[in-house]
Structures are given as C-alpha cells and as structure tokens.
C-alpha cells in the first residue's frame, strides 16, 4: 500500500485518480481548495485543504507521501509551471522525497514531423494558453528537476473524456498512441488506471509518457 496525495482531487481527472487509488487499497489524501465540495469522493479518503502551488501545502503533505499526483486545472497559463517549480523546489530541501506524477497536456506530444501538436497552425486558439502552460511545466521537469523523481503523463491530444473503465491501454513516449484508424483515445477512468499502475510499478521515472487504447 502506498500513501498517495492527489492535488486537484476534486476535478474530473483528479477525482477518478483518487477513486482508483483508494479502491486498490492505497491510502489517499485528496488535496483540494474547497474540501466541503468533495462529498462524491469515496468515504475513507482523507480530504484536506491543499494547493500544489503552495510551498506550505507541499511541506505539510509530502513527508508521509510516497507519491504526489498533480491533476490540477485552471485558466492561468502559469499554473502548471508554478506547481512544478513549487514541488521540485520544496522537495529538494526535504530528507525523504515522494515521487511527482504530473498529469500534463496532450498537445505537448509530437507530430510525425517532430513538432509539438500545440505548434501546428490549426491548433485551437482557445486551448493554446493551457497547452503552452503544460509545455512549460514539462520543459521545467526535463531541465531543472535533478535530484527529484518525477513522471509527466500526457493524455491523448484530442479524444480524452469521461467514459468506461476498461483497464486496458497501450503506452508510448513522445508521440500519441494511435489505433488502426489513426485515432488516439482514452477515458478519464482509464487514465486513472494508467497513473495508479505507474505508481505501483514505476516504469517511466524522470521522463514523459503517454497512453491510449
């Protein structure tokens, strides 16, 4: 059993990661900004006020944790980079450091040409700021997270939505995992499976990977 802290546990992805981890017998702490609005989480999950961009929150929650899952969302471009900097900077000063599992952006994946999906001319403008923000976080982990264990997980770039939990998926590195029709698809429920599997059986330490059916 692992001790897992999920930042953003009240969100669409975070709530499913929390539930998946709890149902597998892990001790889960749901770190959210509004604990009173999380009655839908499983009974037995510890709910606390917490923020991945707060050094105080990280210092309070990290000592007992084996993994810190970042599943936060928002409309501020700098949110994810701020969280990455806070987590890495805080954990470096601690004697025992949990692993960071960052649920990042699918638009940071690469096209067959080797360019980022977010840099394509037809990339939707309304998603550009969040995509760039997630790309900045990934770049930070890759260049500045020495001494801290991290994993950045990218969902499919387009077809990532609530759906069925199948427990099946395939993984890749920097390019989307596609089916025979060229589609890259995954449900939030199976992304939760991906992340908890990675916590239980680490295979992508200090790197980024992606998953889809």
PDB file of C-alpha atoms in Angstrom:
ATOM      1  CA  UNK A   1       0.000   0.000   0.000  1.00  0.00           C
ATOM      2  CA  UNK A   2       1.249   3.470  -0.890  1.00  0.00           C
ATOM      3  CA  UNK A   3       0.434   6.843   0.618  1.00  0.00           C
ATOM      4  CA  UNK A   4      -0.766   8.987  -2.285  1.00  0.00           C
ATOM      5  CA  UNK A   5      -1.596  12.690  -2.269  1.00  0.00           C
ATOM      6  CA  UNK A   6      -3.724  13.898  -5.178  1.00  0.00           C
ATOM      7  CA  UNK A   7      -3.618  17.634  -5.825  1.00  0.00           C
ATOM      8  CA  UNK A   8      -6.738  18.609  -7.737  1.00  0.00           C
ATOM      9  CA  UNK A   9      -8.655  15.609  -6.412  1.00  0.00           C
ATOM     10  CA  UNK A  10     -11.964  17.410  -6.829  1.00  0.00           C
ATOM     11  CA  UNK A  11     -11.626  17.714 -10.605  1.00  0.00           C
ATOM     12  CA  UNK A  12     -12.686  15.499 -13.474  1.00  0.00           C
ATOM     13  CA  UNK A  13      -9.382  13.649 -13.672  1.00  0.00           C
ATOM     14  CA  UNK A  14      -8.303  14.014 -10.051  1.00  0.00           C
ATOM     15  CA  UNK A  15     -11.493  12.541  -8.613  1.00  0.00           C
ATOM     16  CA  UNK A  16     -11.114   9.446 -10.774  1.00  0.00           C
ATOM     17  CA  UNK A  17      -7.450   9.030  -9.843  1.00  0.00           C
ATOM     18  CA  UNK A  18      -8.409   9.355  -6.191  1.00  0.00           C
ATOM     19  CA  UNK A  19     -11.144   6.757  -6.514  1.00  0.00           C
ATOM     20  CA  UNK A  20      -8.980   4.320  -8.481  1.00  0.00           C
ATOM     21  CA  UNK A  21      -6.145   4.527  -5.948  1.00  0.00           C
ATOM     22  CA  UNK A  22      -8.487   4.175  -2.977  1.00  0.00           C
ATOM     23  CA  UNK A  23     -10.300   1.205  -4.492  1.00  0.00           C
ATOM     24  CA  UNK A  24      -6.963  -0.559  -4.898  1.00  0.00           C
ATOM     25  CA  UNK A  25      -6.259  -0.260  -1.194  1.00  0.00           C
ATOM     26  CA  UNK A  26      -3.943   2.737  -1.138  1.00  0.00           C
ATOM     27  CA  UNK A  27      -4.117   5.428   1.493  1.00  0.00           C
ATOM     28  CA  UNK A  28      -5.247   8.521  -0.391  1.00  0.00           C
ATOM     29  CA  UNK A  29      -5.254  12.168   0.646  1.00  0.00           C
ATOM     30  CA  UNK A  30      -7.355  14.439  -1.546  1.00  0.00           C
ATOM     31  CA  UNK A  31      -5.786  17.900  -1.585  1.00  0.00           C
ATOM     32  CA  UNK A  32      -8.351  20.422  -2.770  1.00  0.00           C
ATOM     33  CA  UNK A  33      -9.122  24.100  -2.403  1.00  0.00           C
ATOM     34  CA  UNK A  34     -12.710  23.515  -1.236  1.00  0.00           C
ATOM     35  CA  UNK A  35     -12.968  20.392   0.940  1.00  0.00           C
ATOM     36  CA  UNK A  36     -16.674  20.979   1.533  1.00  0.00           C
ATOM     37  CA  UNK A  37     -17.402  20.301  -2.159  1.00  0.00           C
ATOM     38  CA  UNK A  38     -15.997  16.761  -2.349  1.00  0.00           C
ATOM     39  CA  UNK A  39     -18.800  14.636  -0.936  1.00  0.00           C
ATOM     40  CA  UNK A  40     -18.684  12.489  -4.097  1.00  0.00           C
ATOM     41  CA  UNK A  41     -15.255  11.079  -3.203  1.00  0.00           C
ATOM     42  CA  UNK A  42     -15.188   7.650  -1.542  1.00  0.00           C
ATOM     43  CA  UNK A  43     -15.716   7.515   2.191  1.00  0.00           C
ATOM     44  CA  UNK A  44     -12.346   6.825   3.740  1.00  0.00           C
ATOM     45  CA  UNK A  45     -10.411   9.250   1.571  1.00  0.00           C
ATOM     46  CA  UNK A  46      -8.826  11.939   3.712  1.00  0.00           C
ATOM     47  CA  UNK A  47      -9.813  15.353   2.342  1.00  0.00           C
ATOM     48  CA  UNK A  48      -7.638  18.353   3.196  1.00  0.00           C
ATOM     49  CA  UNK A  49      -7.171  21.894   2.000  1.00  0.00           C
ATOM     50  CA  UNK A  50      -4.131  21.838  -0.252  1.00  0.00           C
ATOM     51  CA  UNK A  51      -2.570  23.567  -3.233  1.00  0.00           C
ATOM     52  CA  UNK A  52       0.278  22.288  -5.424  1.00  0.00           C
ATOM     53  CA  UNK A  53       1.474  25.869  -5.925  1.00  0.00           C
ATOM     54  CA  UNK A  54       1.838  26.430  -2.175  1.00  0.00           C
ATOM     55  CA  UNK A  55       5.165  25.548  -0.559  1.00  0.00           C
ATOM     56  CA  UNK A  56       3.394  25.328   2.785  1.00  0.00           C
ATOM     57  CA  UNK A  57       0.913  22.756   1.450  1.00  0.00           C
ATOM     58  CA  UNK A  58       3.658  20.662  -0.107  1.00  0.00           C
ATOM     59  CA  UNK A  59       5.724  20.721   3.085  1.00  0.00           C
ATOM     60  CA  UNK A  60       2.714  19.631   5.120  1.00  0.00           C
ATOM     61  CA  UNK A  61       1.646  16.797   2.832  1.00  0.00           C
ATOM     62  CA  UNK A  62       4.884  15.435   1.396  1.00  0.00           C
ATOM     63  CA  UNK A  63       6.559  13.843   4.458  1.00  0.00           C
ATOM     64  CA  UNK A  64       4.083  10.959   4.702  1.00  0.00           C
ATOM     65  CA  UNK A  65       3.572  10.516   0.951  1.00  0.00           C
ATOM     66  CA  UNK A  66       5.071   8.048  -1.491  1.00  0.00           C
ATOM     67  CA  UNK A  67       3.634   9.899  -4.498  1.00  0.00           C
ATOM     68  CA  UNK A  68       2.300  13.381  -5.159  1.00  0.00           C
ATOM     69  CA  UNK A  69      -0.127  13.374  -8.093  1.00  0.00           C
ATOM     70  CA  UNK A  70      -0.670  16.692  -9.878  1.00  0.00           C
ATOM     71  CA  UNK A  71      -4.095  16.705 -11.544  1.00  0.00           C
ATOM     72  CA  UNK A  72      -4.838  20.404 -11.318  1.00  0.00           C
ATOM     73  CA  UNK A  73      -6.643  22.559 -13.841  1.00  0.00           C
ATOM     74  CA  UNK A  74      -7.359  26.201 -14.411  1.00  0.00           C
ATOM     75  CA  UNK A  75      -7.322  29.049 -16.877  1.00  0.00           C
ATOM     76  CA  UNK A  76      -3.990  30.594 -15.923  1.00  0.00           C
ATOM     77  CA  UNK A  77      -1.123  29.751 -18.258  1.00  0.00           C
ATOM     78  CA  UNK A  78       1.485  29.794 -15.491  1.00  0.00           C
ATOM     79  CA  UNK A  79      -0.396  27.449 -13.160  1.00  0.00           C
ATOM     80  CA  UNK A  80       1.346  24.200 -14.135  1.00  0.00           C
ATOM     81  CA  UNK A  81       4.846  25.665 -14.261  1.00  0.00           C
ATOM     82  CA  UNK A  82       4.242  27.263 -10.871  1.00  0.00           C
ATOM     83  CA  UNK A  83       3.178  23.902  -9.466  1.00  0.00           C
ATOM     84  CA  UNK A  84       6.200  22.128 -10.948  1.00  0.00           C
ATOM     85  CA  UNK A  85       8.583  24.739  -9.567  1.00  0.00           C
ATOM     86  CA  UNK A  86       6.957  24.632  -6.135  1.00  0.00           C
ATOM     87  CA  UNK A  87       7.016  20.856  -5.910  1.00  0.00           C
ATOM     88  CA  UNK A  88      10.565  20.412  -7.134  1.00  0.00           C
ATOM     89  CA  UNK A  89      11.960  23.331  -5.144  1.00  0.00           C
ATOM     90  CA  UNK A  90      10.275  22.212  -1.942  1.00  0.00           C
ATOM     91  CA  UNK A  91      11.076  18.518  -2.250  1.00  0.00           C
ATOM     92  CA  UNK A  92      14.768  19.204  -2.875  1.00  0.00           C
ATOM     93  CA  UNK A  93      15.075  20.561   0.670  1.00  0.00           C
ATOM     94  CA  UNK A  94      13.362  17.568   2.304  1.00  0.00           C
ATOM     95  CA  UNK A  95      15.148  14.444   3.588  1.00  0.00           C
ATOM     96  CA  UNK A  96      12.709  11.947   2.054  1.00  0.00           C
ATOM     97  CA  UNK A  97      11.112  12.900  -1.237  1.00  0.00           C
ATOM     98  CA  UNK A  98       7.984  11.348  -2.735  1.00  0.00           C
ATOM     99  CA  UNK A  99       7.689  10.895  -6.459  1.00  0.00           C
ATOM    100  CA  UNK A 100       5.842  13.514  -8.534  1.00  0.00           C
ATOM    101  CA  UNK A 101       3.297  12.182 -11.046  1.00  0.00           C
ATOM    102  CA  UNK A 102       2.165  15.126 -13.189  1.00  0.00           C
ATOM    103  CA  UNK A 103      -0.886  14.702 -15.414  1.00  0.00           C
ATOM    104  CA  UNK A 104       0.093  17.017 -18.235  1.00  0.00           C
ATOM    105  CA  UNK A 105      -1.108  18.116 -21.631  1.00  0.00           C
ATOM    106  CA  UNK A 106      -1.649  16.017 -24.731  1.00  0.00           C
ATOM    107  CA  UNK A 107      -0.811  18.930 -27.010  1.00  0.00           C
ATOM    108  CA  UNK A 108       2.822  18.678 -25.875  1.00  0.00           C
ATOM    109  CA  UNK A 109       3.069  15.386 -27.785  1.00  0.00           C
ATOM    110  CA  UNK A 110       4.823  15.382 -31.147  1.00  0.00           C
ATOM    111  CA  UNK A 111       3.501  15.137 -34.682  1.00  0.00           C
ATOM    112  CA  UNK A 112       5.095  12.738 -37.211  1.00  0.00           C
ATOM    113  CA  UNK A 113       7.221  15.734 -38.281  1.00  0.00           C
ATOM    114  CA  UNK A 114       8.654  16.008 -34.776  1.00  0.00           C
ATOM    115  CA  UNK A 115       6.924  19.310 -33.946  1.00  0.00           C
ATOM    116  CA  UNK A 116       4.657  19.794 -30.978  1.00  0.00           C
ATOM    117  CA  UNK A 117       0.942  19.481 -31.648  1.00  0.00           C
ATOM    118  CA  UNK A 118       0.351  22.819 -29.959  1.00  0.00           C
ATOM    119  CA  UNK A 119       2.592  24.493 -32.558  1.00  0.00           C
ATOM    120  CA  UNK A 120       0.507  23.354 -35.516  1.00  0.00           C
ATOM    121  CA  UNK A 121      -1.209  26.226 -37.414  1.00  0.00           C
ATOM    122  CA  UNK A 122      -4.676  24.734 -36.923  1.00  0.00           C
ATOM    123  CA  UNK A 123      -4.316  24.189 -33.175  1.00  0.00           C
ATOM    124  CA  UNK A 124      -7.418  25.703 -31.474  1.00  0.00           C
ATOM    125  CA  UNK A 125      -6.594  29.132 -30.134  1.00  0.00           C
ATOM    126  CA  UNK A 126      -8.841  28.734 -27.086  1.00  0.00           C
ATOM    127  CA  UNK A 127      -6.620  25.912 -25.804  1.00  0.00           C
ATOM    128  CA  UNK A 128      -3.272  27.472 -26.628  1.00  0.00           C
ATOM    129  CA  UNK A 129      -2.530  29.139 -23.278  1.00  0.00           C
ATOM    130  CA  UNK A 130      -3.165  25.979 -21.266  1.00  0.00           C
ATOM    131  CA  UNK A 131      -1.190  23.898 -23.772  1.00  0.00           C
ATOM    132  CA  UNK A 132       1.767  26.266 -23.569  1.00  0.00           C
ATOM    133  CA  UNK A 133       1.496  26.252 -19.779  1.00  0.00           C
ATOM    134  CA  UNK A 134       1.688  22.461 -19.676  1.00  0.00           C
ATOM    135  CA  UNK A 135       4.603  22.531 -22.134  1.00  0.00           C
ATOM    136  CA  UNK A 136       6.462  24.927 -19.845  1.00  0.00           C
ATOM    137  CA  UNK A 137       5.968  22.534 -16.935  1.00  0.00           C
ATOM    138  CA  UNK A 138       7.310  19.609 -18.978  1.00  0.00           C
ATOM    139  CA  UNK A 139      10.338  21.632 -20.057  1.00  0.00           C
ATOM    140  CA  UNK A 140      10.975  22.538 -16.426  1.00  0.00           C
ATOM    141  CA  UNK A 141      10.913  18.930 -15.254  1.00  0.00           C
ATOM    142  CA  UNK A 142      13.260  17.907 -18.046  1.00  0.00           C
ATOM    143  CA  UNK A 143      15.780  20.666 -17.400  1.00  0.00           C
ATOM    144  CA  UNK A 144      15.545  21.500 -13.724  1.00  0.00           C
ATOM    145  CA  UNK A 145      14.309  18.557 -11.658  1.00  0.00           C
ATOM    146  CA  UNK A 146      17.662  16.959 -10.839  1.00  0.00           C
ATOM    147  CA  UNK A 147      17.530  15.123  -7.535  1.00  0.00           C
ATOM    148  CA  UNK A 148      13.740  14.754  -7.577  1.00  0.00           C
ATOM    149  CA  UNK A 149      11.844  11.784  -9.007  1.00  0.00           C
ATOM    150  CA  UNK A 150       9.138  12.815 -11.478  1.00  0.00           C
ATOM    151  CA  UNK A 151       6.940  11.427 -14.234  1.00  0.00           C
ATOM    152  CA  UNK A 152       4.895  13.503 -16.686  1.00  0.00           C
ATOM    153  CA  UNK A 153       1.875  11.708 -18.175  1.00  0.00           C
ATOM    154  CA  UNK A 154       0.255  13.037 -21.352  1.00  0.00           C
ATOM    155  CA  UNK A 155      -3.275  12.015 -22.340  1.00  0.00           C
ATOM    156  CA  UNK A 156      -4.330  11.801 -25.984  1.00  0.00           C
ATOM    157  CA  UNK A 157      -4.245  15.272 -27.566  1.00  0.00           C
ATOM    158  CA  UNK A 158      -7.926  15.370 -28.555  1.00  0.00           C
ATOM    159  CA  UNK A 159     -10.055  12.396 -27.531  1.00  0.00           C
ATOM    160  CA  UNK A 160      -9.706  12.359 -23.765  1.00  0.00           C
ATOM    161  CA  UNK A 161     -13.046  12.318 -21.983  1.00  0.00           C
ATOM    162  CA  UNK A 162     -15.098  10.580 -19.272  1.00  0.00           C
ATOM    163  CA  UNK A 163     -16.142   7.091 -20.243  1.00  0.00           C
ATOM    164  CA  UNK A 164     -15.740   3.448 -19.367  1.00  0.00           C
ATOM    165  CA  UNK A 165     -13.059   1.900 -17.188  1.00  0.00           C
ATOM    166  CA  UNK A 166     -11.662  -0.984 -19.218  1.00  0.00           C
ATOM    167  CA  UNK A 167      -8.284  -1.400 -17.533  1.00  0.00           C
ATOM    168  CA  UNK A 168      -6.700  -1.697 -20.982  1.00  0.00           C
ATOM    169  CA  UNK A 169      -4.291   0.740 -22.609  1.00  0.00           C
ATOM    170  CA  UNK A 170      -1.019   0.981 -24.524  1.00  0.00           C
ATOM    171  CA  UNK A 171       1.825   3.353 -23.746  1.00  0.00           C
ATOM    172  CA  UNK A 172       4.230   5.422 -25.829  1.00  0.00           C
ATOM    173  CA  UNK A 173       6.841   8.111 -25.347  1.00  0.00           C
ATOM    174  CA  UNK A 174       6.586  11.473 -27.114  1.00  0.00           C
ATOM    175  CA  UNK A 175       4.157  10.600 -29.914  1.00  0.00           C
ATOM    176  CA  UNK A 176       0.438   9.824 -29.494  1.00  0.00           C
ATOM    177  CA  UNK A 177      -0.509   6.162 -29.280  1.00  0.00           C
ATOM    178  CA  UNK A 178      -2.922   5.516 -32.154  1.00  0.00           C
ATOM    179  CA  UNK A 179      -5.207   2.696 -33.236  1.00  0.00           C
ATOM    180  CA  UNK A 180      -5.575   1.217 -36.717  1.00  0.00           C
ATOM    181  CA  UNK A 181      -7.716   4.200 -37.710  1.00  0.00           C
ATOM    182  CA  UNK A 182      -5.116   6.703 -36.550  1.00  0.00           C
ATOM    183  CA  UNK A 183      -7.146   7.777 -33.520  1.00  0.00           C
ATOM    184  CA  UNK A 184      -5.695   8.360 -30.062  1.00  0.00           C
ATOM    185  CA  UNK A 185      -8.432   7.839 -27.465  1.00  0.00           C
ATOM    186  CA  UNK A 186      -8.574   7.266 -23.701  1.00  0.00           C
ATOM    187  CA  UNK A 187     -11.166   7.728 -20.968  1.00  0.00           C
ATOM    188  CA  UNK A 188     -10.508   9.607 -17.744  1.00  0.00           C
ATOM    189  CA  UNK A 189     -11.262   6.376 -15.908  1.00  0.00           C
ATOM    190  CA  UNK A 190      -8.506   4.514 -17.740  1.00  0.00           C
ATOM    191  CA  UNK A 191      -6.078   7.407 -17.308  1.00  0.00           C
ATOM    192  CA  UNK A 192      -6.605   6.862 -13.590  1.00  0.00           C
ATOM    193  CA  UNK A 193      -5.657   3.218 -14.135  1.00  0.00           C
ATOM    194  CA  UNK A 194      -2.541   4.336 -16.048  1.00  0.00           C
ATOM    195  CA  UNK A 195      -1.412   6.620 -13.236  1.00  0.00           C
ATOM    196  CA  UNK A 196      -2.027   4.198 -10.384  1.00  0.00           C
ATOM    197  CA  UNK A 197      -0.317   1.419 -12.359  1.00  0.00           C
ATOM    198  CA  UNK A 198       2.703   3.712 -12.744  1.00  0.00           C
ATOM    199  CA  UNK A 199       2.749   4.392  -9.005  1.00  0.00           C
ATOM    200  CA  UNK A 200       2.554   0.688  -8.201  1.00  0.00           C
ATOM    201  CA  UNK A 201       5.052  -0.407 -10.872  1.00  0.00           C
ATOM    202  CA  UNK A 202       7.327   2.512 -11.866  1.00  0.00           C
ATOM    203  CA  UNK A 203       8.415   2.269 -15.483  1.00  0.00           C
ATOM    204  CA  UNK A 204       8.808   5.895 -16.548  1.00  0.00           C
ATOM    205  CA  UNK A 205      10.885   7.621 -13.889  1.00  0.00           C
ATOM    206  CA  UNK A 206      12.214  11.057 -14.832  1.00  0.00           C
ATOM    207  CA  UNK A 207      10.570  11.037 -18.226  1.00  0.00           C
ATOM    208  CA  UNK A 208       7.270  11.690 -20.035  1.00  0.00           C
ATOM    209  CA  UNK A 209       4.993   9.012 -21.427  1.00  0.00           C
ATOM    210  CA  UNK A 210       1.536   8.825 -22.926  1.00  0.00           C
ATOM    211  CA  UNK A 211      -1.230   6.243 -23.105  1.00  0.00           C
ATOM    212  CA  UNK A 212      -4.256   5.417 -25.238  1.00  0.00           C
ATOM    213  CA  UNK A 213      -6.179   2.377 -26.449  1.00  0.00           C
TER     214      UNK A 213
END
